[in-house]
Amino acid sequence: MELSFYFHRGDSWGEGGSGQRWDSEHIPELINMVPYNKRCVFLTDGEPGGIDKECFELCSELSIPFLERRRKYYFGFLVNHMA
């Protein structure tokens, strides 16, 4: 399976939260699903944790004023450089 787009919705450990750590513990697994030397667009509500600092510095912040929660969104690219 090849990954070309990844969306992560902010999650919590509280009631109703999934407790998943896709943007921290599992990010290497996701990056391995990106075809070699290709880019995968990512979008996340809330600051993504665990994404490589270099990658995070290259992402951009979105503010969508008409959304009720006024959350910050981040988008950027994950790239698989490992052959």
mmCIF file of the C-alpha atoms, coordinates in Angstrom:
data_MODEL
# 
_entry.id   MODEL 
# 
loop_
_atom_site.group_PDB 
_atom_site.id 
_atom_site.type_symbol 
_atom_site.label_atom_id 
_atom_site.label_alt_id 
_atom_site.label_comp_id 
_atom_site.label_asym_id 
_atom_site.label_entity_id 
_atom_site.label_seq_id 
_atom_site.pdbx_PDB_ins_code 
_atom_site.Cartn_x 
_atom_site.Cartn_y 
_atom_site.Cartn_z 
_atom_site.occupancy 
_atom_site.B_iso_or_equiv 
_atom_site.pdbx_formal_charge 
_atom_site.auth_seq_id 
_atom_site.auth_comp_id 
_atom_site.auth_asym_id 
_atom_site.auth_atom_id 
_atom_site.pdbx_PDB_model_num 
ATOM 1  C CA . MET A 1 1  ? 0.000   0.000  0.000  1.00 0.00 ? 1  MET A CA 1 
ATOM 2  C CA . GLU A 1 2  ? 1.296   3.472  -0.887 1.00 0.00 ? 2  GLU A CA 1 
ATOM 3  C CA . LEU A 1 3  ? 0.539   6.487  1.258  1.00 0.00 ? 3  LEU A CA 1 
ATOM 4  C CA . SER A 1 4  ? 0.052   9.813  -0.515 1.00 0.00 ? 4  SER A CA 1 
ATOM 5  C CA . PHE A 1 5  ? -2.109  11.741 1.988  1.00 0.00 ? 5  PHE A CA 1 
ATOM 6  C CA . TYR A 1 6  ? -2.263  11.628 5.790  1.00 0.00 ? 6  TYR A CA 1 
ATOM 7  C CA . PHE A 1 7  ? -4.735  13.455 8.035  1.00 0.00 ? 7  PHE A CA 1 
ATOM 8  C CA . HIS A 1 8  ? -4.442  13.353 11.793 1.00 0.00 ? 8  HIS A CA 1 
ATOM 9  C CA . ARG A 1 9  ? -7.250  14.705 13.906 1.00 0.00 ? 9  ARG A CA 1 
ATOM 10 C CA . GLY A 1 10 ? -6.282  15.875 17.360 1.00 0.00 ? 10 GLY A CA 1 
ATOM 11 C CA . ASP A 1 11 ? -7.043  13.200 19.902 1.00 0.00 ? 11 ASP A CA 1 
ATOM 12 C CA . SER A 1 12 ? -6.899  12.802 23.631 1.00 0.00 ? 12 SER A CA 1 
ATOM 13 C CA . TRP A 1 13 ? -6.497  10.067 26.183 1.00 0.00 ? 13 TRP A CA 1 
ATOM 14 C CA . GLY A 1 14 ? -9.718  11.124 27.923 1.00 0.00 ? 14 GLY A CA 1 
ATOM 15 C CA . GLU A 1 15 ? -13.190 9.723  27.580 1.00 0.00 ? 15 GLU A CA 1 
ATOM 16 C CA . GLY A 1 16 ? -13.932 9.046  23.942 1.00 0.00 ? 16 GLY A CA 1 
ATOM 17 C CA . GLY A 1 17 ? -10.271 9.426  22.908 1.00 0.00 ? 17 GLY A CA 1 
ATOM 18 C CA . SER A 1 18 ? -8.542  6.688  20.968 1.00 0.00 ? 18 SER A CA 1 
ATOM 19 C CA . GLY A 1 19 ? -5.155  6.942  22.653 1.00 0.00 ? 19 GLY A CA 1 
ATOM 20 C CA . GLN A 1 20 ? -3.452  6.337  19.315 1.00 0.00 ? 20 GLN A CA 1 
ATOM 21 C CA . ARG A 1 21 ? -0.015  7.845  18.735 1.00 0.00 ? 21 ARG A CA 1 
ATOM 22 C CA . TRP A 1 22 ? 0.099   7.946  14.930 1.00 0.00 ? 22 TRP A CA 1 
ATOM 23 C CA . ASP A 1 23 ? 1.988   11.228 14.787 1.00 0.00 ? 23 ASP A CA 1 
ATOM 24 C CA . SER A 1 24 ? 4.624   10.122 17.280 1.00 0.00 ? 24 SER A CA 1 
ATOM 25 C CA . GLU A 1 25 ? 5.287   6.420  17.817 1.00 0.00 ? 25 GLU A CA 1 
ATOM 26 C CA . HIS A 1 26 ? 3.886   5.241  14.483 1.00 0.00 ? 26 HIS A CA 1 
ATOM 27 C CA . ILE A 1 27 ? 5.223   7.972  12.168 1.00 0.00 ? 27 ILE A CA 1 
ATOM 28 C CA . PRO A 1 28 ? 8.152   5.798  10.926 1.00 0.00 ? 28 PRO A CA 1 
ATOM 29 C CA . GLU A 1 29 ? 5.625   3.168  9.818  1.00 0.00 ? 29 GLU A CA 1 
ATOM 30 C CA . LEU A 1 30 ? 3.667   5.807  7.935  1.00 0.00 ? 30 LEU A CA 1 
ATOM 31 C CA . ILE A 1 31 ? 6.773   7.231  6.258  1.00 0.00 ? 31 ILE A CA 1 
ATOM 32 C CA . ASN A 1 32 ? 7.743   3.723  5.123  1.00 0.00 ? 32 ASN A CA 1 
ATOM 33 C CA . MET A 1 33 ? 4.407   3.584  3.267  1.00 0.00 ? 33 MET A CA 1 
ATOM 34 C CA . VAL A 1 34 ? 5.377   6.629  1.167  1.00 0.00 ? 34 VAL A CA 1 
ATOM 35 C CA . PRO A 1 35 ? 6.973   5.557  -2.131 1.00 0.00 ? 35 PRO A CA 1 
ATOM 36 C CA . TYR A 1 36 ? 10.752  6.151  -2.278 1.00 0.00 ? 36 TYR A CA 1 
ATOM 37 C CA . ASN A 1 37 ? 11.619  9.801  -3.003 1.00 0.00 ? 37 ASN A CA 1 
ATOM 38 C CA . LYS A 1 38 ? 7.942   10.747 -3.225 1.00 0.00 ? 38 LYS A CA 1 
ATOM 39 C CA . ARG A 1 39 ? 6.015   13.125 -1.028 1.00 0.00 ? 39 ARG A CA 1 
ATOM 40 C CA . CYS A 1 40 ? 2.982   12.490 1.136  1.00 0.00 ? 40 CYS A CA 1 
ATOM 41 C CA . VAL A 1 41 ? 0.879   15.527 2.010  1.00 0.00 ? 41 VAL A CA 1 
ATOM 42 C CA . PHE A 1 42 ? -0.090  15.663 5.676  1.00 0.00 ? 42 PHE A CA 1 
ATOM 43 C CA . LEU A 1 43 ? -2.705  17.752 7.416  1.00 0.00 ? 43 LEU A CA 1 
ATOM 44 C CA . THR A 1 44 ? -3.254  17.746 11.151 1.00 0.00 ? 44 THR A CA 1 
ATOM 45 C CA . ASP A 1 45 ? -5.428  19.713 13.540 1.00 0.00 ? 45 ASP A CA 1 
ATOM 46 C CA . GLY A 1 46 ? -3.244  20.728 16.398 1.00 0.00 ? 46 GLY A CA 1 
ATOM 47 C CA . GLU A 1 47 ? 0.530   20.630 16.435 1.00 0.00 ? 47 GLU A CA 1 
ATOM 48 C CA . PRO A 1 48 ? 1.796   17.261 15.227 1.00 0.00 ? 48 PRO A CA 1 
ATOM 49 C CA . GLY A 1 49 ? 4.005   15.570 17.800 1.00 0.00 ? 49 GLY A CA 1 
ATOM 50 C CA . GLY A 1 50 ? 6.816   13.233 16.895 1.00 0.00 ? 50 GLY A CA 1 
ATOM 51 C CA . ILE A 1 51 ? 7.207   14.406 13.305 1.00 0.00 ? 51 ILE A CA 1 
ATOM 52 C CA . ASP A 1 52 ? 10.867  15.012 12.519 1.00 0.00 ? 52 ASP A CA 1 
ATOM 53 C CA . LYS A 1 53 ? 11.878  18.555 13.543 1.00 0.00 ? 53 LYS A CA 1 
ATOM 54 C CA . GLU A 1 54 ? 13.281  19.306 10.079 1.00 0.00 ? 54 GLU A CA 1 
ATOM 55 C CA . CYS A 1 55 ? 10.003  18.240 8.496  1.00 0.00 ? 55 CYS A CA 1 
ATOM 56 C CA . PHE A 1 56 ? 7.919   20.194 11.002 1.00 0.00 ? 56 PHE A CA 1 
ATOM 57 C CA . GLU A 1 57 ? 9.928   23.357 10.346 1.00 0.00 ? 57 GLU A CA 1 
ATOM 58 C CA . LEU A 1 58 ? 8.996   23.030 6.663  1.00 0.00 ? 58 LEU A CA 1 
ATOM 59 C CA . CYS A 1 59 ? 5.275   22.726 7.330  1.00 0.00 ? 59 CYS A CA 1 
ATOM 60 C CA . SER A 1 60 ? 2.882   25.655 7.349  1.00 0.00 ? 60 SER A CA 1 
ATOM 61 C CA . GLU A 1 61 ? 0.222   26.685 9.804  1.00 0.00 ? 61 GLU A CA 1 
ATOM 62 C CA . LEU A 1 62 ? -3.365  27.303 8.724  1.00 0.00 ? 62 LEU A CA 1 
ATOM 63 C CA . SER A 1 63 ? -5.948  29.235 10.670 1.00 0.00 ? 63 SER A CA 1 
ATOM 64 C CA . ILE A 1 64 ? -9.521  28.625 9.577  1.00 0.00 ? 64 ILE A CA 1 
ATOM 65 C CA . PRO A 1 65 ? -11.612 31.338 11.249 1.00 0.00 ? 65 PRO A CA 1 
ATOM 66 C CA . PHE A 1 66 ? -15.073 29.963 10.425 1.00 0.00 ? 66 PHE A CA 1 
ATOM 67 C CA . LEU A 1 67 ? -14.507 26.727 12.345 1.00 0.00 ? 67 LEU A CA 1 
ATOM 68 C CA . GLU A 1 68 ? -16.138 26.675 15.759 1.00 0.00 ? 68 GLU A CA 1 
ATOM 69 C CA . ARG A 1 69 ? -13.132 25.386 17.687 1.00 0.00 ? 69 ARG A CA 1 
ATOM 70 C CA . ARG A 1 70 ? -10.675 27.812 16.015 1.00 0.00 ? 70 ARG A CA 1 
ATOM 71 C CA . ARG A 1 71 ? -8.040  25.064 15.983 1.00 0.00 ? 71 ARG A CA 1 
ATOM 72 C CA . LYS A 1 72 ? -4.747  25.576 14.228 1.00 0.00 ? 72 LYS A CA 1 
ATOM 73 C CA . TYR A 1 73 ? -4.078  23.225 11.355 1.00 0.00 ? 73 TYR A CA 1 
ATOM 74 C CA . TYR A 1 74 ? -0.668  22.280 10.000 1.00 0.00 ? 74 TYR A CA 1 
ATOM 75 C CA . PHE A 1 75 ? 0.184   20.921 6.585  1.00 0.00 ? 75 PHE A CA 1 
ATOM 76 C CA . GLY A 1 76 ? 3.390   19.804 4.968  1.00 0.00 ? 76 GLY A CA 1 
ATOM 77 C CA . PHE A 1 77 ? 5.041   16.781 3.417  1.00 0.00 ? 77 PHE A CA 1 
ATOM 78 C CA . LEU A 1 78 ? 6.429   13.484 4.634  1.00 0.00 ? 78 LEU A CA 1 
ATOM 79 C CA . VAL A 1 79 ? 9.191   12.145 2.384  1.00 0.00 ? 79 VAL A CA 1 
ATOM 80 C CA . ASN A 1 80 ? 10.677  8.655  2.321  1.00 0.00 ? 80 ASN A CA 1 
ATOM 81 C CA . HIS A 1 81 ? 14.399  8.928  1.507  1.00 0.00 ? 81 HIS A CA 1 
ATOM 82 C CA . MET A 1 82 ? 15.168  5.339  2.494  1.00 0.00 ? 82 MET A CA 1 
ATOM 83 C CA . ALA A 1 83 ? 15.526  2.857  -0.362 1.00 0.00 ? 83 ALA A CA 1 
# 
